[in-house]
Coordinates of C-alpha atoms and ligand atoms in Angstrom, one line a residue:
M296 CA 77.0 61.6 160.0
I297 CA 79.7 60.6 157.0
N298 CA 80.6 64.2 155.0
I299 CA 81.1 63.8 151.8
A300 CA 82.4 66.2 148.7
V301 CA 81.3 66.3 145.3
L302 CA 83.7 67.2 142.9
G303 CA 82.0 68.5 139.5
Y304 CA 78.3 69.5 139.6
G305 CA 77.4 68.8 135.8
T306 CA 75.2 65.8 134.3
I307 CA 76.3 63.0 137.0
G308 CA 77.5 65.2 139.8
S309 CA 73.8 67.6 139.9
G310 CA 72.6 63.6 139.7
V311 CA 73.9 62.3 142.7
V312 CA 73.0 65.7 144.4
E313 CA 69.6 64.5 143.7
V314 CA 69.7 61.1 144.5
I315 CA 71.1 61.2 148.1
D316 CA 68.5 64.2 148.4
R317 CA 65.6 62.1 147.2
N318 CA 66.6 59.0 148.8
N319 CA 67.7 60.3 151.8
S320 CA 66.1 57.8 154.5
S321 CA 66.6 54.4 152.1
I322 CA 70.3 55.4 151.5
D323 CA 71.0 56.4 155.4
G324 CA 69.1 53.1 156.4
K325 CA 71.5 51.1 154.1
T326 CA 74.6 52.6 155.2
G327 CA 74.0 52.9 159.0
D328 CA 75.0 56.4 159.3
N329 CA 73.7 60.1 157.7
I330 CA 75.6 60.9 154.6
R331 CA 75.5 64.7 154.0
V332 CA 76.7 66.6 150.4
K333 CA 79.1 69.5 152.5
H334 CA 80.8 71.1 149.3
V335 CA 80.3 71.0 145.8
L336 CA 83.5 71.7 143.1
D337 CA 82.5 73.4 140.9
L338 CA 83.6 76.4 138.1
R339 CA 81.0 77.7 137.9
D340 CA 78.6 79.3 140.1
F341 CA 74.9 78.6 140.5
P342 CA 72.6 80.7 141.7
G343 CA 69.7 79.6 142.8
D344 CA 69.9 76.1 142.7
R345 CA 70.3 73.8 145.8
V346 CA 74.2 73.7 146.1
E347 CA 74.3 77.4 146.0
S348 CA 75.3 77.7 150.2
I349 CA 77.8 74.7 149.5
L350 CA 79.1 75.1 146.0
V351 CA 83.0 76.2 146.6
H352 CA 85.7 77.0 144.3
D353 CA 88.7 76.2 146.0
F354 CA 89.7 72.3 145.8
D355 CA 91.9 73.0 148.7
I356 CA 88.7 74.3 151.2
I357 CA 88.0 70.1 150.5
L358 CA 91.1 68.5 150.9
N359 CA 91.9 70.2 154.0
D360 CA 88.6 69.7 155.9
P361 CA 88.7 66.9 157.8
E362 CA 85.1 66.0 158.1
V363 CA 84.8 65.2 154.6
K364 CA 85.5 61.3 154.2
I365 CA 84.3 60.4 151.2
V366 CA 85.2 62.4 148.0
V367 CA 83.2 61.5 144.2
E368 CA 85.4 62.8 141.7
V369 CA 82.5 63.3 138.6
M370 CA 84.4 66.2 136.5
G371 CA 85.6 63.7 133.9
G372 CA 88.9 63.4 131.9
V373 CA 92.8 63.4 133.6
E374 CA 94.0 66.2 135.1
P375 CA 93.1 68.0 137.6
A376 CA 90.7 64.8 138.3
Y377 CA 94.3 62.7 138.7
T378 CA 95.6 65.4 140.7
F379 CA 93.1 65.8 142.9
V380 CA 91.6 62.5 143.6
K381 CA 95.7 61.4 144.7
K382 CA 95.8 64.2 146.8
C383 CA 92.9 63.3 148.3
L384 CA 93.7 59.3 148.9
L385 CA 97.1 60.7 150.6
A386 CA 95.0 63.0 152.3
G387 CA 93.2 59.9 154.2
K388 CA 89.7 60.4 152.1
S389 CA 88.0 57.4 150.2
V390 CA 87.3 58.2 146.4
C391 CA 83.9 57.1 144.4
T392 CA 84.4 58.0 140.8
S393 CA 82.3 57.0 137.6
N394 CA 85.3 58.6 135.3
K395 CA 87.0 55.9 133.3
E396 CA 89.6 58.2 131.4
L397 CA 90.9 58.2 135.1
V398 CA 90.7 54.7 135.6
A399 CA 92.1 53.8 132.9
A400 CA 95.3 55.5 133.0
H401 CA 95.8 55.7 136.7
G402 CA 93.7 52.9 137.9
P403 CA 96.8 50.2 139.9
E404 CA 98.2 53.8 141.3
L405 CA 95.1 54.7 143.0
I406 CA 94.5 51.2 143.8
K407 CA 97.7 50.8 145.8
I408 CA 97.2 54.2 147.7
A409 CA 93.9 53.1 149.0
K410 CA 94.9 49.5 149.8
D411 CA 97.8 51.6 152.4
K412 CA 96.1 54.0 153.9
S413 CA 93.1 51.7 154.4
I414 CA 90.8 53.5 152.5
N415 CA 88.7 52.8 148.7
F416 CA 89.2 54.1 145.7
L417 CA 85.5 52.9 143.8
F418 CA 84.7 52.7 140.2
E419 CA 81.4 51.1 139.9
A420 CA 80.4 53.5 138.0
S421 CA 83.0 53.9 135.4
V422 CA 81.9 50.8 133.0
G423 CA 78.5 50.2 131.7
G424 CA 76.5 53.1 133.9
A425 CA 74.0 51.5 135.9
I426 CA 75.1 48.2 135.3
P427 CA 76.6 46.8 138.3
I428 CA 80.0 45.0 136.6
I429 CA 82.7 46.2 138.6
R430 CA 81.6 44.5 142.0
P431 CA 80.9 41.5 140.1
L432 CA 84.2 41.3 138.3
C433 CA 85.8 42.2 141.7
S434 CA 84.1 39.8 143.9
S435 CA 81.4 37.1 142.6
L436 CA 83.6 36.0 139.9
T437 CA 86.6 35.6 141.7
A438 CA 86.0 31.8 142.0
D439 CA 86.2 31.0 138.3
R440 CA 89.3 32.3 135.4
I441 CA 87.5 34.5 133.0
L442 CA 88.6 33.7 129.2
E443 CA 86.4 36.3 127.6
I444 CA 84.8 39.7 128.0
K445 CA 82.2 40.9 125.1
G446 CA 79.4 43.6 125.0
I447 CA 78.3 47.1 124.1
L448 CA 79.6 49.4 126.8
N449 CA 78.8 52.7 124.8
G450 CA 75.8 54.2 125.5
T451 CA 75.8 57.3 123.0
T452 CA 77.2 55.3 120.0
N453 CA 73.8 52.2 120.7
Y454 CA 71.6 55.3 120.6
I455 CA 72.8 56.9 117.9
L456 CA 72.8 53.4 115.6
T457 CA 69.4 52.5 116.7
Q458 CA 67.8 55.7 116.4
M459 CA 69.4 55.5 113.1
D460 CA 67.7 52.0 112.6
V461 CA 64.4 52.7 114.2
E462 CA 63.8 56.5 113.3
G463 CA 65.7 57.1 110.2
W464 CA 66.7 59.9 111.8
D465 CA 70.5 60.5 110.3
F466 CA 74.1 60.4 112.3
D467 CA 73.7 64.3 113.2
R468 CA 70.8 64.4 114.5
A469 CA 71.3 61.7 116.9
L470 CA 74.3 62.3 118.1
S471 CA 73.1 65.6 119.1
K472 CA 69.8 63.8 121.0
A473 CA 72.3 61.9 123.0
Q474 CA 74.5 65.0 124.0
E475 CA 71.0 66.7 124.9
L476 CA 70.0 63.7 127.1
G477 CA 73.4 63.9 129.2
Y478 CA 74.9 60.5 127.9
A479 CA 77.7 61.5 125.4
E480 CA 81.3 62.8 126.7
R481 CA 82.0 66.6 127.3
N482 CA 84.4 64.9 123.5
P483 CA 81.6 63.2 121.7
E484 CA 84.1 62.2 119.8
A485 CA 85.6 60.0 122.7
D486 CA 81.9 58.0 122.2
I487 CA 82.0 57.6 118.1
E488 CA 85.3 56.7 117.5
G489 CA 85.4 53.9 120.2
Y490 CA 88.0 55.7 122.5
D491 CA 85.0 55.4 125.3
A492 CA 84.8 51.8 125.1
C493 CA 88.5 51.3 124.8
R494 CA 89.2 52.5 128.1
K495 CA 86.1 50.2 129.7
I496 CA 87.0 47.3 128.1
A497 CA 90.6 48.6 129.4
I498 CA 89.4 48.4 132.5
L499 CA 87.2 45.2 132.7
S500 CA 90.2 43.2 130.9
S501 CA 92.6 44.8 133.9
L502 CA 89.9 43.7 136.9
A503 CA 88.9 40.0 134.9
F504 CA 92.8 38.8 134.1
G505 CA 94.6 40.9 137.0
K506 CA 96.8 42.7 135.4
S507 CA 97.2 46.2 133.4
V508 CA 95.6 46.1 129.2
N509 CA 96.8 49.3 128.2
Y510 CA 94.0 51.2 126.7
E511 CA 96.5 52.2 124.1
D512 CA 97.7 48.9 122.8
I513 CA 94.0 48.2 122.2
Y514 CA 92.5 48.0 118.3
T515 CA 89.7 50.6 118.3
E516 CA 87.4 51.4 115.2
G517 CA 84.4 53.7 116.0
I518 CA 81.0 54.0 114.4
S519 CA 82.1 57.7 112.5
K520 CA 82.1 55.6 109.1
I521 CA 79.1 54.1 109.5
T522 CA 76.2 55.4 107.1
A523 CA 72.1 55.0 106.6
T524 CA 72.8 52.6 104.1
D525 CA 75.0 50.4 105.6
I526 CA 72.2 49.4 108.4
K527 CA 69.7 49.2 105.3
Y528 CA 72.2 46.3 104.3
A529 CA 72.9 45.1 107.8
G530 CA 68.6 45.0 107.6
K531 CA 68.4 43.0 104.4
M532 CA 71.2 40.2 105.5
D533 CA 69.1 39.9 109.1
C534 CA 70.9 42.4 111.2
K535 CA 71.7 45.0 113.5
I536 CA 75.2 46.9 113.7
K537 CA 76.6 46.8 117.2
L538 CA 79.7 48.9 119.0
L539 CA 81.0 45.8 120.5
A540 CA 84.5 45.3 122.3
S541 CA 85.9 42.4 123.1
S542 CA 88.7 40.8 125.1
E543 CA 89.8 37.3 125.4
N544 CA 92.3 34.9 126.8
I545 CA 92.8 32.3 124.3
D546 CA 95.3 29.5 125.5
G547 CA 97.8 32.7 127.9
K548 CA 97.2 35.0 125.0
Y549 CA 95.2 37.9 125.4
Y550 CA 93.4 39.9 122.7
A551 CA 91.6 42.8 122.7
M552 CA 89.2 44.9 120.1
V553 CA 86.7 47.9 119.5
A554 CA 84.6 47.9 116.7
P555 CA 81.4 47.8 114.9
F556 CA 79.8 44.5 114.0
L557 CA 76.8 42.8 112.4
V558 CA 74.9 41.1 114.7
K559 CA 72.8 38.8 113.8
S560 CA 69.3 39.5 114.8
S561 CA 69.2 35.9 116.6
H562 CA 71.7 36.7 119.0
P563 CA 71.1 38.6 122.0
L564 CA 73.4 41.2 121.7
S565 CA 71.0 42.3 119.0
G566 CA 68.1 43.4 121.2
V567 CA 70.6 45.3 123.5
S568 CA 68.9 48.9 122.5
G569 CA 69.1 52.9 122.7
V570 CA 71.3 53.9 125.5
F571 CA 71.2 50.4 127.6
N572 CA 74.2 48.1 127.5
A573 CA 75.6 44.4 127.8
I574 CA 78.0 42.8 129.0
F575 CA 78.7 39.0 128.8
V576 CA 81.6 37.6 130.9
K577 CA 82.4 33.6 129.8
G578 CA 84.7 31.6 132.7
S579 CA 85.8 28.3 132.9
E580 CA 82.8 27.1 134.7
I581 CA 80.1 29.2 135.1
D582 CA 80.1 29.2 131.3
D583 CA 78.1 32.6 129.7
V584 CA 76.7 35.3 132.7
M585 CA 74.8 38.7 131.2
F586 CA 75.0 42.3 132.6
Y587 CA 72.0 44.3 131.1
G588 CA 71.1 48.1 131.9
S589 CA 71.3 51.7 131.2
G590 CA 74.9 52.4 130.1
A591 CA 74.7 56.7 130.6
G592 CA 72.5 58.9 131.9
K593 CA 72.2 61.0 134.8
L594 CA 70.4 59.4 137.4
P595 CA 71.2 55.7 136.5
T596 CA 75.0 56.5 136.6
A597 CA 74.5 58.5 140.1
C598 CA 72.7 55.7 141.2
A599 CA 76.0 53.2 140.6
V600 CA 78.1 56.6 141.9
V601 CA 75.5 56.9 145.6
A602 CA 76.3 52.8 145.9
D603 CA 79.8 53.1 146.0
V604 CA 79.9 56.4 148.4
V605 CA 77.4 54.2 150.7
D606 CA 80.1 50.8 150.6
A607 CA 82.7 53.5 151.0
A608 CA 80.8 54.5 154.0
R609 CA 80.4 51.2 155.6
H610 CA 84.0 50.2 154.9
L611 CA 85.6 54.0 156.2
N612 CA 88.8 52.6 157.7
E613 CA 88.5 49.1 155.6
N614 CA 89.6 48.3 152.4
I615 CA 87.7 46.6 149.8
Q616 CA 90.2 44.6 147.9
T617 CA 90.8 45.4 144.3
I618 CA 93.2 42.9 142.5
W619 CA 94.3 45.1 139.7
S620 CA 98.3 44.7 139.4
E621 CA 100.7 47.4 138.2
E622 CA 102.5 44.9 136.0
G623 CA 101.0 45.1 132.1
L624 CA 99.6 42.9 130.3
E625 CA 100.7 42.0 126.7
L626 CA 98.3 41.3 124.3
T627 CA 98.3 40.3 121.1
G628 CA 97.4 40.7 117.4
S629 CA 93.9 40.2 116.3
E630 CA 95.2 39.4 112.8
N631 CA 94.9 35.7 113.1
A632 CA 90.7 36.4 114.0
T633 CA 88.7 34.5 111.6
R634 CA 85.9 35.9 110.7
R635 CA 83.4 36.8 107.7
F636 CA 83.4 40.5 106.3
F637 CA 80.7 42.1 104.7
V638 CA 82.6 44.6 102.1
R639 CA 80.8 47.9 100.3
V640 CA 82.1 47.9 96.5
F641 CA 80.6 51.4 94.4
G642 CA 80.5 50.7 90.8
K643 CA 78.3 47.9 89.0
R644 CA 78.6 44.1 90.3
S645 CA 78.8 43.0 86.7
E646 CA 82.6 44.9 86.5
C647 CA 84.0 43.9 89.5
E648 CA 82.1 40.4 89.7
N649 CA 84.7 38.0 88.8
R650 CA 87.9 39.8 90.6
I651 CA 86.1 40.0 93.8
K652 CA 85.4 36.0 92.8
E653 CA 89.5 35.3 92.5
E654 CA 89.7 37.3 95.5
F655 CA 87.9 35.8 97.8
G656 CA 86.6 32.5 96.5
A657 CA 82.6 32.0 97.2
V658 CA 81.1 35.4 98.2
D659 CA 77.4 36.0 98.5
F660 CA 76.1 39.5 97.0
I661 CA 74.0 41.6 98.5
E662 CA 72.0 44.4 96.7
I663 CA 69.6 47.1 98.1
P664 CA 67.7 50.0 96.2
E665 CA 69.1 52.2 98.7
D666 CA 72.2 51.8 97.1
T667 CA 72.1 52.6 93.4
D668 CA 76.0 53.3 93.0
G669 CA 77.3 50.3 94.2
F670 CA 76.6 47.1 96.0
G671 CA 78.2 44.8 98.9
F672 CA 78.8 40.9 99.2
V673 CA 79.8 38.7 102.4
T674 CA 82.7 36.9 102.4
P675 CA 83.8 33.2 103.9
A676 CA 85.1 33.4 106.9
L677 CA 88.8 34.5 106.8
A678 CA 91.8 36.2 109.1
E679 CA 91.9 39.4 109.1
K680 CA 95.7 39.7 107.5
S681 CA 94.4 37.9 104.8
F682 CA 91.4 39.3 104.1
D683 CA 93.1 42.9 104.3
A684 CA 95.6 41.7 101.8
H685 CA 92.7 40.6 99.5
L686 CA 90.5 43.6 99.7
A687 CA 93.5 45.6 99.0
N688 CA 92.9 44.2 95.6
I689 CA 89.3 45.3 95.0
P690 CA 88.9 48.5 93.0
N691 CA 86.9 51.2 94.5
V692 CA 85.7 49.7 97.9
S693 CA 83.7 52.6 100.1
G694 CA 84.0 50.1 104.0
R695 CA 83.7 46.8 105.2
I696 CA 82.0 45.6 108.6
R697 CA 83.3 42.2 110.5
F698 CA 80.7 39.9 111.3
E699 CA 80.4 38.8 115.1
Ligands
LIG983 P1 80.0 67.0 132.9 O1 80.8 67.6 132.0 O2 78.3 67.2 132.4 O3 80.1 67.6 134.3 C1 81.7 68.3 134.7 C2 81.5 69.2 135.8 O4 82.5 69.3 136.1 C3 81.1 70.1 135.0 O5 79.9 70.6 135.7 C4 82.2 71.1 134.9 O6 82.2 72.7 134.9 C5 83.0 70.4 136.2 N1 84.4 70.2 136.3 C6 85.2 69.9 134.9 N2 86.4 70.5 135.6 C7 86.5 71.1 136.8 C8 87.5 71.2 137.9 N3 88.6 71.6 137.7 N4 87.0 72.0 138.9 C9 85.3 72.2 138.8 N5 84.8 71.4 138.6 C10 85.0 71.1 136.9 O7 80.1 65.5 132.7 P2 79.2 64.5 133.4 O8 79.0 64.9 134.6 O9 78.5 63.8 131.9 O10 80.2 63.3 133.5 C11 81.4 63.3 134.5 C12 82.4 61.7 134.7 O11 81.8 60.6 134.5 C13 83.2 61.7 132.6 O12 84.3 61.3 133.4 C14 81.7 60.8 132.3 O13 83.0 60.2 131.3 C15 81.8 60.3 133.2 N6 80.2 59.0 132.9 C16 79.1 59.9 132.4 C17 77.9 59.7 131.6 C18 77.1 60.3 131.8 O14 75.8 59.6 131.0 N7 76.9 61.4 131.3 C19 77.6 58.0 132.5 C20 78.4 57.6 133.2 C21 80.3 58.0 133.6 P3 82.3 73.2 133.6 O15 81.0 73.0 133.1 O16 81.9 74.6 134.3 O17 83.5 72.9 132.7
LIG984 N1 79.6 59.0 127.4 C1 79.5 57.5 127.9 C2 78.2 56.3 126.9 C3 78.8 58.1 129.3 O1 77.5 57.2 126.0 O2 78.6 55.5 127.3 C4 78.5 56.5 130.0 O3 79.7 56.0 130.4

């Protein structure tokens, strides 16, 4: 019997208990032992719930229980998660978490403690929900040099953009539904402002490149400024708007960014809809591999957490090596990245057309019936810093979106 404890009985925590109950015999068969949830920690009581009799409010009961070998941390946030997780690891208990805030902020330190103690700190569910991406980066892809990671790493924002596009919902309705479905963070600003995707690309980049990428160094834009009209313009240009997170190693310089992009309908990422995520990894020898699946949600994410529990149970006194050095990786700014931009302007096209051509040369103008107050144009490919300099000379700009 291997006793585990679950910290946090919210969306994912209740999913973890449900998956272990529902798939009990298959999980035990794959573990080679019997996995039992001995304690669940939460702030609330759950009268009549399956966990009522094993619910505790005092973390020390779990910390001081020598029978608990594996702890699942699914409370979210940095504190008290960091303090609890560190204490568990120092007490010789393996930890499995879905908490990307914790992993992005303290991953290398917690990995090192686990290594020193010959136990495990596993975090497959912290990126991409149900999608296996951490394990492939740490094992299947270790023979190659990773050059680029690019993808849709946030289920809530992809769900919002899809519902706005396909169903014509407004932003607030789509966000409320994403919250109701259990996709969104407790503070959904983390989703819609891109911070969640930023932490995830920092985690993937750190694993891919072997040194710590500080998420605070990553240029990050969210989708809160994307409007229904932008989505109509995207349709007119045969594109979808997607929040993309990316990192690249170009000749030993490292770049990372999170921002909404216009993605042509012929691009594989344009077809990634709803809560689904997709991640491309480009290696110098393997070329592209793509990972795809549910990026958020109770049971898909819980399955990834429980798979980590199975792995930790199979390696109770043996560390599964994760290469993520505490040494920092310096990122280079993206001001020289060259791409096309879509720009929206308030006012009549005839009044600013010449000015726009003077600044940007041969642009493509776009007009749609839904935008009665303005028009759009697409620039030729140019560097970000040059684009910004020219854009500053155009009056009444109401928005801009990069082209993938
Ligand atoms: P929830 O808010 O639904 O659940 C968190 C639970 O932890 C709540 O029941 C909360 O109690 C409890 N909790 C918070 N602080 C404490 C504490 N100090 N002591 C005891 N219990 C506490 O969040 P989710 O389940 O959605 O997410 C959990 C983690 O998983 C987060 O890091 C999230 O980013 C990550 N994640 C979530 C996914 C999803 O689809 N939802 C997917 C992938 C990862 P109370 O409500 O009373 O405050
Ligand atoms: N809020 C996150 C998302 C949960 O929507 O992707 C999964 O990490």
